[in-house]
Short mmCIF file of C-alpha atoms and ligand atoms in Angstrom, two decimals:
data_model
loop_
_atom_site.label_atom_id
_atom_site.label_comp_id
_atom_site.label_asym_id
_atom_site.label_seq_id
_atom_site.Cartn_x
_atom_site.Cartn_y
_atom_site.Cartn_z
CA UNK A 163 -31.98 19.95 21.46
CA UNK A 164 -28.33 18.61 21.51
CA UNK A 165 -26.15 17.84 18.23
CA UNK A 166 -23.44 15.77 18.59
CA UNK A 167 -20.71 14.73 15.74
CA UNK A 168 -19.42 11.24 15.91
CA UNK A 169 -15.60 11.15 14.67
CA UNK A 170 -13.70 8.56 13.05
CA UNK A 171 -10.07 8.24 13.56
CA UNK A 172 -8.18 6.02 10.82
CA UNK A 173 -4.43 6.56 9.52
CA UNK A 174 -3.60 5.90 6.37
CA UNK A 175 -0.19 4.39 5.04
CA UNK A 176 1.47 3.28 1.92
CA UNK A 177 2.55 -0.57 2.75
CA UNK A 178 6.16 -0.08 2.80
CA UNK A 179 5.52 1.97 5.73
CA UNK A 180 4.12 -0.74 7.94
CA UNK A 181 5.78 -2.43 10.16
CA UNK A 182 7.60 -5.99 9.82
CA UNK A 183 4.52 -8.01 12.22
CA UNK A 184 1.81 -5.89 9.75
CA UNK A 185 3.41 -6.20 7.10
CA UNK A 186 2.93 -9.92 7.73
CA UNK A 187 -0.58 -9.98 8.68
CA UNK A 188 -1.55 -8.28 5.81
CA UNK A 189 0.40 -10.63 3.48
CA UNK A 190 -1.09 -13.74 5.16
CA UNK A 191 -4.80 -11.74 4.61
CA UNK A 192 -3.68 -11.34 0.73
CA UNK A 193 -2.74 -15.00 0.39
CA UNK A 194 -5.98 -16.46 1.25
CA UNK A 195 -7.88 -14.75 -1.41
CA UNK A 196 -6.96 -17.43 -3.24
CA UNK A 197 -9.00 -19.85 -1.36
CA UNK A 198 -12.18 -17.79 -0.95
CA UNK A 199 -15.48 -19.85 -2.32
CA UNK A 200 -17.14 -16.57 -4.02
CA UNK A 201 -18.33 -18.52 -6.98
CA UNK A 202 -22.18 -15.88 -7.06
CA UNK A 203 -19.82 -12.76 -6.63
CA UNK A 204 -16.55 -12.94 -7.63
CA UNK A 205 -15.74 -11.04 -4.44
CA UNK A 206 -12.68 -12.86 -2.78
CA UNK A 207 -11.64 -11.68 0.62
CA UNK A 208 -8.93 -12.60 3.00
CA UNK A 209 -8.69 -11.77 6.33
CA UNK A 210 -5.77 -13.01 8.92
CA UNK A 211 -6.23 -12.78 12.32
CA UNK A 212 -3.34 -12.39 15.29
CA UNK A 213 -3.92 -13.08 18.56
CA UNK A 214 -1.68 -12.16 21.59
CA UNK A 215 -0.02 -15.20 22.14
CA UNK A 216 1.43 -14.74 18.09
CA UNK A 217 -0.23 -17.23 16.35
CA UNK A 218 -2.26 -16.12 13.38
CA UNK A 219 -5.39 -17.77 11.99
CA UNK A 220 -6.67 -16.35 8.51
CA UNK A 221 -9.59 -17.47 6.32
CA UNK A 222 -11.40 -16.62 3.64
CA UNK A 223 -14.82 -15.85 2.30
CA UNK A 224 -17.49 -18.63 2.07
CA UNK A 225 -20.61 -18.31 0.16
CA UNK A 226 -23.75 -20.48 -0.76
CA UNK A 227 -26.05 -20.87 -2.90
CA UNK A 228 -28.37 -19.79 -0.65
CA UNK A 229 -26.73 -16.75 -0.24
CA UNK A 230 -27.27 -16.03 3.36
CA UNK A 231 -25.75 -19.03 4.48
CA UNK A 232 -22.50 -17.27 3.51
CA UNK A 233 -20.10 -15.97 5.79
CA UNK A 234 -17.94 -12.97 5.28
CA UNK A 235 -14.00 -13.72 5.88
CA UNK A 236 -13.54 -11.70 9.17
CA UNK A 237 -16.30 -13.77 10.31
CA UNK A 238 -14.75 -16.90 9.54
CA UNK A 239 -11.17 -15.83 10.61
CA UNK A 240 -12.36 -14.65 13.78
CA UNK A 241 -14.88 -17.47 14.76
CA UNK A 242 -11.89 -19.91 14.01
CA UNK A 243 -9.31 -17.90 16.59
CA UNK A 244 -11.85 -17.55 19.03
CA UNK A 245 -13.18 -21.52 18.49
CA UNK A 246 -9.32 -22.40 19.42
CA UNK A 247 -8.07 -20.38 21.62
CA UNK A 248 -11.18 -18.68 23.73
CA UNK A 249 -8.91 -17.20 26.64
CA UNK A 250 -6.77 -15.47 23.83
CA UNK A 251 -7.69 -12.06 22.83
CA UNK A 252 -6.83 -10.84 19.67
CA UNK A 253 -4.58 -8.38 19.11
CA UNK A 254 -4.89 -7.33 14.93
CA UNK A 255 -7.34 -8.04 12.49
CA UNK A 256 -5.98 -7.64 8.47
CA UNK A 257 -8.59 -7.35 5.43
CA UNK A 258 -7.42 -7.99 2.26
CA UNK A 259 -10.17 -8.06 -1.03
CA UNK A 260 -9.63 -9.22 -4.81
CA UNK A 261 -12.01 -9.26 -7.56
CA UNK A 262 -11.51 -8.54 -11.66
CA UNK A 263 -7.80 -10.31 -11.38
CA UNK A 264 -6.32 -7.68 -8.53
CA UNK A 265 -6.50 -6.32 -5.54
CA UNK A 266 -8.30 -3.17 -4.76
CA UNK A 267 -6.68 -0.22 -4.69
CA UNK A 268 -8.50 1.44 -1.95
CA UNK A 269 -9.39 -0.95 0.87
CA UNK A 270 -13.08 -2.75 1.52
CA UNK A 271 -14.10 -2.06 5.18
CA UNK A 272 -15.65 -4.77 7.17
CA UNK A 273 -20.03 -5.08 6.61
CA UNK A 274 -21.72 -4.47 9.73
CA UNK A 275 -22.75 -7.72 10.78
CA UNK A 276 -18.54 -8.70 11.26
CA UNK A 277 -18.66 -5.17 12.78
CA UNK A 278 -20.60 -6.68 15.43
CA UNK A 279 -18.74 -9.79 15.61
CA UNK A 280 -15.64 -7.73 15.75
CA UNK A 281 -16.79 -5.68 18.86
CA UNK A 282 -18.22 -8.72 21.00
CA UNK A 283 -14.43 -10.14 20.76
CA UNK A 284 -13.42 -6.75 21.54
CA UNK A 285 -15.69 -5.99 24.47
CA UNK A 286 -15.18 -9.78 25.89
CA UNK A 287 -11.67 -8.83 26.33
CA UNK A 288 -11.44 -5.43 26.97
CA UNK A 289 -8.78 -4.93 24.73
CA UNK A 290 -8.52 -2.99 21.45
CA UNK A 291 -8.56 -4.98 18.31
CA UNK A 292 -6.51 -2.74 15.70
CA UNK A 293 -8.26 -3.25 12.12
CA UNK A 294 -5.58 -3.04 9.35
CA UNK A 295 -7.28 -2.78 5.65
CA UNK A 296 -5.21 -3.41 2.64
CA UNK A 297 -5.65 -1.56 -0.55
CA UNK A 298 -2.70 -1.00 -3.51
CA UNK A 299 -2.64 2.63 -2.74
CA UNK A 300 -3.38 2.99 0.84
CA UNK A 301 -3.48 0.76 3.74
CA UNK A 302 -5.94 2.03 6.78
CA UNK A 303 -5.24 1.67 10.41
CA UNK A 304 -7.85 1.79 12.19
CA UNK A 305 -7.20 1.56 16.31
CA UNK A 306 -10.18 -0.74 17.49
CA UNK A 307 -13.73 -1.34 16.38
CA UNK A 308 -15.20 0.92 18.43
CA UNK A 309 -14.29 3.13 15.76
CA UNK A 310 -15.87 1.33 13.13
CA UNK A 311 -19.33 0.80 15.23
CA UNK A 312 -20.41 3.93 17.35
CA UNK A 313 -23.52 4.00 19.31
CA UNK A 314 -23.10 0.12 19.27
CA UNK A 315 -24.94 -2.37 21.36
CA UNK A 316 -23.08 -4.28 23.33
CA UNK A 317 -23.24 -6.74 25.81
CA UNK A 318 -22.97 -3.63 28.62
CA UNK A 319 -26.51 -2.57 26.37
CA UNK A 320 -28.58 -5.52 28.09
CA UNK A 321 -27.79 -4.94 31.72
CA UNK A 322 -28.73 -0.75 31.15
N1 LIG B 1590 -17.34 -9.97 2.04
C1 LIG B 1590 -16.38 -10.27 2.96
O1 LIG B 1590 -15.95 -11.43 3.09
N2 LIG B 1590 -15.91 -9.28 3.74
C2 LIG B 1590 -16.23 -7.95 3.60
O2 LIG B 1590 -15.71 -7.12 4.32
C3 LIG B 1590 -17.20 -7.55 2.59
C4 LIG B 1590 -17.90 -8.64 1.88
C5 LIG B 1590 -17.81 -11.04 1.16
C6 LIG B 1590 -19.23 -11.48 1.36
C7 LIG B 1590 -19.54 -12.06 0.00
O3 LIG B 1590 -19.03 -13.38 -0.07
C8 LIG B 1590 -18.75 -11.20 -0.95
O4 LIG B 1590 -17.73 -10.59 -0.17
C9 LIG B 1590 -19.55 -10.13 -1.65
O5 LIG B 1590 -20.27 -9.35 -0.76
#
């Protein structure tokens, strides 16, 4: 029998120490909680996406009242870069989340299915998407979703 330990690597910053282009990304992430539709949870999150060619796209939660139906921000945000520009890969992916009249103070991380939407964009490009999640206290960096989704299944997974 083999045992194996699967690491994640994530940095962790206070947001003055970001860079000018995160720093950005992240703010366009925060101002879209605003718009969220979270009416059933109360949950608003913002997510901005930038793809290599600069421009950024950035969304916001939509839910239903058929709560399925919903879609998580990072779903939306990415769906709507990769909708318009599908040669483009994306470089940066910021989170942003808001509920109770303020931001968290620890960042949310990304639910599995936008995991999974996150990688396919990944993979399809074969270039790291860096995940940056905003919280009051700490901002994580994450380098690409690999990290977030180990033993994944990917599109590699249906030719094996
Ligand atoms: N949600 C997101 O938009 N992104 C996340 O990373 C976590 C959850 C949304 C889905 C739902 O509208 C609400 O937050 C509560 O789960």
């Amino acid at each position: 029998m083999i045992k194996k330990t699967i690491e994640t690597k994530l940095s962790i910053y206070k947001f003055e120490e970001l860079n000018e282009e995160q720093k950005n990304l992240i703010e366009k992430a925060k101002d879209q909680v605003m718009k969220a539709y979270a009416p059933y949870s109360g949950f608003h999150v913002g997510a901005s996406v930038l793809l290599e060619n600069n421009e950024i796209f950035a969304a916001s939660n939509q839910e239903n009242s058929a709560y399925p139906s919903g879609l998580c921000a990072e779903r939306v945000a990415m769906f709507f870069a990769n909708a318009q520009y599908p040669d483009i890969p994306v470089k940066t992916i910021a989170i942003a989340a808001y509920t109770n009249d303020k931001f968290l103070a620890e960042p949310v991380t990304p639910c599995g299915a936008c995991r999974q939407v996150l990688l396919e964009t990944e993979t399809r490009f074969d270039t790291d998407i860096q995940i940056l999640l905003y919280g009051t206290e700490s901002v994580y960096l994450i380098e690409n979703v690999k990290q977030l989704l180990p033993l994944c299944f990917e599109k590699s997974s249906l030719n094996s």
